[in-house]
Amino acid sequence: MSLLAILFLVLGLGLISWISARMRASRFVRGVGSDRPHSLPSYHGWYVGLWVTIPALLFLAVWASVSPGLISQAVLATPGAANLPAFGMERAAVLSEARAIATGAVHGGFHAQAASLAPAYRTAIMHYGLIGAAVTLILAFAGGAFAFTKVRSDFRARTRVERLVMGALLIASLIAILTTIGIFGSLVFESWRFFNMVSPLEFLFGTQWSPQTAIRADQVGSSGAFGAVALFWGTIFIGAIIAMIVAIPLGLMSAVYLTQYAKPSTRRWVKPILEILAGVPTVVYGYFAALTVAPALRDFAVMIGISNASSESALAAGIVMGVMIIPFVSSMADDSIAAVPQSMRDGSLAMGATPSETIRKVLLPAALPGVVGGVLLAVSRAIGETMIVVMAAGLAANLTLNPFASVTTVTTQIVQLLTGDQEFESAKTLAAFALGLVLFIVTLLLNIVALRVVKKYREAYD
Amino acid sequence: MTELAAMTPVPTAPKRIPTDWKSDLMQRRIRKRYASERRFRFIGLAAVSLSVAFLAFLLITMIGNGARGFTQTDIRLPVNFAQTSLMLDPTALTGPNAEAALAAANIQGATEEAAVAAFGPDGADYISDGAWLSVRAAIRKDPAILGKTVDIAVPASTHIDIAAKNGADPEIRAAYQKLEATGRLSTGFNLNFLTGSNSNDPTLVGIWGAFKGSLLTMIVTLLLAFPIGVLAALYLEEYAPRNRWTDLIEVSINNLAAVPSIIFGLLGLAVFLNVMHLPRSAALVGGLTLALMTMPVIVIAGRNAIKSVPPSIRDAALGIGASPVQVVFHHVLPLALPGILTGTIIGMARALGETAPLLMIGMRAFIPAPPAGITDPATVLPVQIYLWADEVSRGFVEKTSAAIIVLLVFLLSMNGLAIYLRNKFEQRW
Amino acid sequence: MTTNHKMIARDVSVFYGDKKAIDSVSIDVDMENVTAFIGPSGCGKSTFLRTLNRMNDTISIARVEGTIELDGEDIYASGMDVVQLRARVGMVFQKPNPFPKSIYENVAYGPRIHGLAAGKPEMDQVVEKSLRRAGLWDEVKDRLQDSGTALSGGQQQRLCIARAIAVDPEVILMDEPCSALDPIATAKIEELIHELRGRYAIVIVTHNMQQAARVSQRTAFFHLGTLVEYGETSEIFTNPRQEKTKDYITGRYG
């Protein structure tokens, strides 16, 4: 029996038990006062239904992850498996092929042995499938029977069901913590393995980046260099300098214009348009940067006499990234300006200040902490942005101040290191996790500082 | 009040000399201030215009390039089956072994021969590498055409296609004009682009495979992120005790919402692929990864929506004896649902446009057929765009832009729906 | 029309969209005089006050009809410069609203934007003079660089008055300047209004009748957007001509 069939069977049983328990409970005498049944019939239904489904489904989940291992053990124990090749790759290939034949996914095998192992597979799958189905159904019935006997007039089914609901709520919110732990744990673990091969000092302060390590042990001359300084510089150059030079003035002035000058009708139209700018996927920006902006900038650079202009320039990636960030800066600035009390604005206007003097000398200084927080968040977003730089920034790790030259970034290199055909254990792939760890920590710190600044600022005016 | 009294005598002259606002100096100054006011206002307007202009430029570029991706030039290729080297017996194509017979026949060779026969020695270059597929389909439909001479519409090669859309080298233009003169060229809507999958030949590619991958991935994401996100939001907003654990959960969620997406890709690679050994490149893993990324967005939107339900409604429900769980599920959740849905749509739109984390878990494979299930190797629209953007062949430029148009249409309609919902259900208590 | 009046309002009506907030109010404001506007809340006294220096311009749906003259010039005429008008007709708000800058910068803000002081020594003088007139100098002279928001409520309000004085206005409008302050701070502000009276025309909106009686020479009573009675303060409080005024003053409503 397939997993899916059992799943539906259990759910069907759950539905039946829900209905029958509900019917049974609805026949309770409708007393008054303390004689009244504690819970509504549907709560009894839920109580029984959940007892039928949850233990059974939990078992099914565990079984689904355990049984493939048990099946292959059983197959390996058969005499036919004795002369399997000991070498890892081929052995695994034969086994997976045999499994595919047994489940009917393919008809003919590449390895002759696979076909001979297929019957063994088929019996093992059948065997463990039956065990799994039987235990699941027994659990469902046992749970149902246990719960059904409890359905009495004075049984507090609602309390029990609600306790379970609370449990589900708690588990759902714990997933956020688990994800954080998962991210941090996996990054730290893989980075630790990387730092066993490459010294952290070399990684953090070395200026030589050429991650091509030997694929075979006997290859010479390609031990790889993992000095990431040029990557860090490229990331800062594109994300924190060029992109911000574009995004801060445009975003801030857009927010100022829309909040202070624009007619409400204009504002109603322009704001969603800016939000569209934020909703365009990054891969589209990347394509646009690579296809349109970068060649135009290169031609421009050549025209003004910069001979070594690259077609994958830091400038192209930075400008397009800046445009992507505009709505973000603009909405943060919008919020910050809106948080400055109206009385400040009135106070300044009542002194005879013009609107622009009021904005420049009172509103913006008062909103500054909020704007700074927003800019920090924008920087954190820009340095973590991947697709634009992957498609438009290039791969050469240059330590350069020339915006027309090609630079590479942390995220570009992560993609580059992990998308080739590489063994997972090599320093090259593990380096991606070390870069990821640096990126994670830096963005985390930026976010914490930014949120603290913004929060403090909000409190100042509340 | 002695202190105050001591201050009262004003040190300066008792009669004030009023500021002369009409003096030349003052008038000049005020003109300068108004000029700077106008300048400032203009800079603001310029900033808004520039941002909007950039969006317009981006969209126009994409539409300009992409519109051609939806059309395809076809050649009506005269095929005289009798004169080709095709060894295929029409009777073999009616029996049960028809597929095997078709597979064994060299239809590709025969197609190229027909092209050479029709258009001269360069003829094979005029038709797409996949032209024989159309011929095969024609034979399958009506085996009787074998032995006759028939016109079969086949896709033109990329060069001819581009030339037909006005943008090729002079050499190819010459070939194109020669073909055009035969009256066998026609440019029409490229249905294959919507129904096909990836291919090496830009004339044969389609987005259905990637689109289906996106669809499967989004289903997995939605099924996981929505319930978990809503439940977590309910817990944090309605039940969570104020303690260190709750703070930890809140900090986690706020930070997850700001973690770069590529980090989620690394998590997916390290945990789902290397620890849990889930299938590589599959929509299941992509959906799981994106669900972890989307969940915080839904939680934050959900909490804001729940927070905006006024406490009086909770008090009213509690007052008539509802349990806390009943209060939340019968009253608070239905009222907060539009807000939660808006946040969910926005989160899903972001997930739909996401590329980087999916590259990490290997959803960048060449997928020539649409995935059948969530464990099959698949790719998604944004990754497909990324892969096509890397192709050298010029024919891919318009296909990439066309795929971008499709993606943008979906994203914009999702965002539009979210804005519509927000405006329709926005309630002020 | 006597030239003695500093400001003359004739048949002034204010509309918010379609709603009429002020209906045909005529009032004169004189130099070296304190004029109090009293009335129940929502009667339009603050709205009318804001028309006197065109602060209603900042509300896009507000519309003013009628004429208001300052020294014989129509302030709603197209030739009138609103920036200069507001420098000549200063305003102090209900809630103290010092800018989040230093005490010095708060006071120096107005003279700086209007170019009323050339150079630092002159600005120092203006700041000191204004703070002295506002009765705040002795309390803050040692900490002029501290933030204006760090002062107590009463000090903040006096800072706002100093800020208004610094641009050398002719009229000072005060919109319930004491409503957010405690009694001691209120007494200080009232004392200050008394001091300032000799140099400016002061208009004060208050919901506190005792305050109006204490500080003003003339009183206007507003009710539901209309001016019910306007005259000498002593007259209004001891011998009101209108029944409504009498009811309000004796505490029947409000």
Coordinates of N, CA, C and O in Angstrom, one line a residue, chain A residues 278-282 328 381, chain B residues 218 221 256-259 261 264 290 293-294 296-298 300 343-355 357-358 382 407 411 414-415:
Chain A
A278 N 9.8 47.9 -6.1 CA 10.3 47.0 -5.1 C 9.9 45.6 -5.4 O 10.5 44.6 -4.9
G279 N 8.8 45.4 -6.1 CA 8.3 44.0 -6.3 C 8.9 43.3 -7.5 O 8.7 42.2 -7.8
V280 N 9.7 44.1 -8.4 CA 10.3 43.4 -9.5 C 11.4 42.5 -9.0 O 12.2 42.8 -8.2
P281 N 11.3 41.2 -9.5 CA 12.3 40.2 -9.0 C 13.7 40.6 -9.3 O 14.0 41.3 -10.3
T282 N 14.6 40.2 -8.4 CA 16.0 40.7 -8.6 C 16.6 40.1 -9.9 O 17.5 40.7 -10.4
F328 N 12.6 51.1 -1.0 CA 12.9 50.7 0.4 C 13.3 51.9 1.2 O 12.7 52.2 2.3
R381 N 20.3 45.0 3.2 CA 19.6 44.3 2.1 C 20.5 44.3 0.8 O 20.6 43.3 0.1
Chain B
M218 N 5.5 26.7 -5.3 CA 4.7 27.7 -4.5 C 3.6 26.9 -3.7 O 3.3 27.3 -2.6
T221 N 5.3 25.7 -0.7 CA 5.6 26.9 0.2 C 4.4 27.3 0.9 O 4.3 27.5 2.1
L256 N 14.9 36.8 10.9 CA 14.8 35.9 9.8 C 14.2 36.7 8.6 O 14.6 36.5 7.4
A257 N 13.3 37.7 8.9 CA 12.7 38.5 7.9 C 13.7 39.3 7.1 O 13.5 39.8 6.0
A258 N 14.9 39.6 7.8 CA 15.9 40.4 7.2 C 17.1 39.7 6.7 O 18.1 40.3 6.2
V259 N 17.1 38.3 6.9 CA 18.3 37.6 6.5 C 18.3 37.5 5.0 O 17.3 37.3 4.4
S261 N 18.3 36.2 1.3 CA 17.7 35.0 0.8 C 18.7 33.9 0.5 O 18.4 32.7 0.7
F264 N 19.2 31.4 3.2 CA 18.2 30.3 3.3 C 18.6 29.2 2.3 O 18.4 28.0 2.6
L290 N 11.9 28.0 0.5 CA 11.1 29.3 0.4 C 10.1 29.4 1.5 O 9.8 30.6 1.9
M293 N 11.6 31.0 4.3 CA 11.9 32.4 4.0 C 10.6 33.3 4.1 O 10.6 34.4 4.5
T294 N 9.5 32.6 3.7 CA 8.2 33.4 3.6 C 7.5 33.5 5.0 O 6.8 34.4 5.3
P296 N 8.4 34.2 8.1 CA 8.5 35.4 8.9 C 7.6 36.5 8.4 O 7.0 37.3 9.1
V297 N 7.6 36.6 7.0 CA 6.8 37.7 6.4 C 5.3 37.6 6.8 O 4.6 38.5 7.2
I298 N 4.8 36.3 6.7 CA 3.4 36.1 7.1 C 3.2 36.3 8.6 O 2.2 36.9 8.9
I300 N 4.8 38.4 10.5 CA 4.8 39.8 10.8 C 3.5 40.5 10.3 O 2.8 41.3 11.1
G343 N -0.8 40.0 3.5 CA 0.6 39.7 3.8 C 1.1 38.4 3.1 O 2.2 38.3 2.6
T344 N 0.2 37.4 3.1 CA 0.6 36.1 2.5 C 0.8 36.3 1.0 O 1.8 35.8 0.5
I345 N 0.0 37.0 0.4 CA 0.1 37.2 -1.1 C 1.5 37.9 -1.4 O 2.2 37.5 -2.3
I346 N 1.7 38.9 -0.6 CA 3.0 39.7 -0.8 C 4.2 38.8 -0.6 O 5.1 38.7 -1.3
G347 N 4.1 37.9 0.5 CA 5.2 37.0 0.8 C 5.4 36.0 -0.3 O 6.5 35.6 -0.8
M348 N 4.2 35.5 -0.9 CA 4.3 34.5 -1.9 C 4.8 35.1 -3.2 O 5.6 34.5 -4.0
A349 N 4.5 36.4 -3.5 CA 5.0 37.1 -4.7 C 6.5 37.2 -4.6 O 7.2 36.9 -5.5
R350 N 7.0 37.5 -3.4 CA 8.4 37.6 -3.2 C 9.1 36.2 -3.4 O 10.1 36.1 -4.1
A351 N 8.4 35.2 -2.9 CA 9.0 33.8 -3.1 C 9.0 33.4 -4.5 O 9.9 32.8 -5.0
L352 N 7.9 33.8 -5.3 CA 7.8 33.5 -6.7 C 8.9 34.1 -7.5 O 9.4 33.5 -8.5
G353 N 9.4 35.3 -7.1 CA 10.4 36.0 -7.8 C 11.8 35.6 -7.4 O 12.8 36.1 -7.9
E354 N 11.9 34.7 -6.4 CA 13.2 34.5 -5.8 C 14.0 33.5 -6.6 O 13.5 32.5 -7.1
T355 N 15.3 33.8 -6.7 CA 16.2 33.0 -7.5 C 17.4 32.4 -6.7 O 17.6 31.2 -6.8
P357 N 18.3 31.4 -3.6 CA 18.3 30.2 -2.7 C 18.0 29.0 -3.5 O 18.5 27.9 -3.2
L358 N 17.3 29.1 -4.6 CA 17.0 27.9 -5.4 C 18.2 27.5 -6.2 O 18.4 26.3 -6.5
P382 N 12.1 32.2 -12.4 CA 13.2 33.1 -12.3 C 14.6 32.4 -12.6 O 15.4 33.0 -13.2
L407 N 6.6 36.4 -16.0 CA 6.8 36.5 -14.6 C 6.3 37.8 -14.0 O 5.6 37.8 -12.9
L411 N 3.6 38.5 -11.0 CA 3.9 39.2 -9.8 C 3.1 40.4 -9.7 O 2.6 40.7 -8.6
M414 N -0.4 39.6 -8.6 CA -0.4 39.2 -7.2 C -0.4 40.5 -6.3 O -1.1 40.6 -5.4
N415 N 0.6 41.4 -6.6 CA 0.7 42.6 -5.8 C -0.6 43.4 -6.0 O -1.0 44.0 -5.0

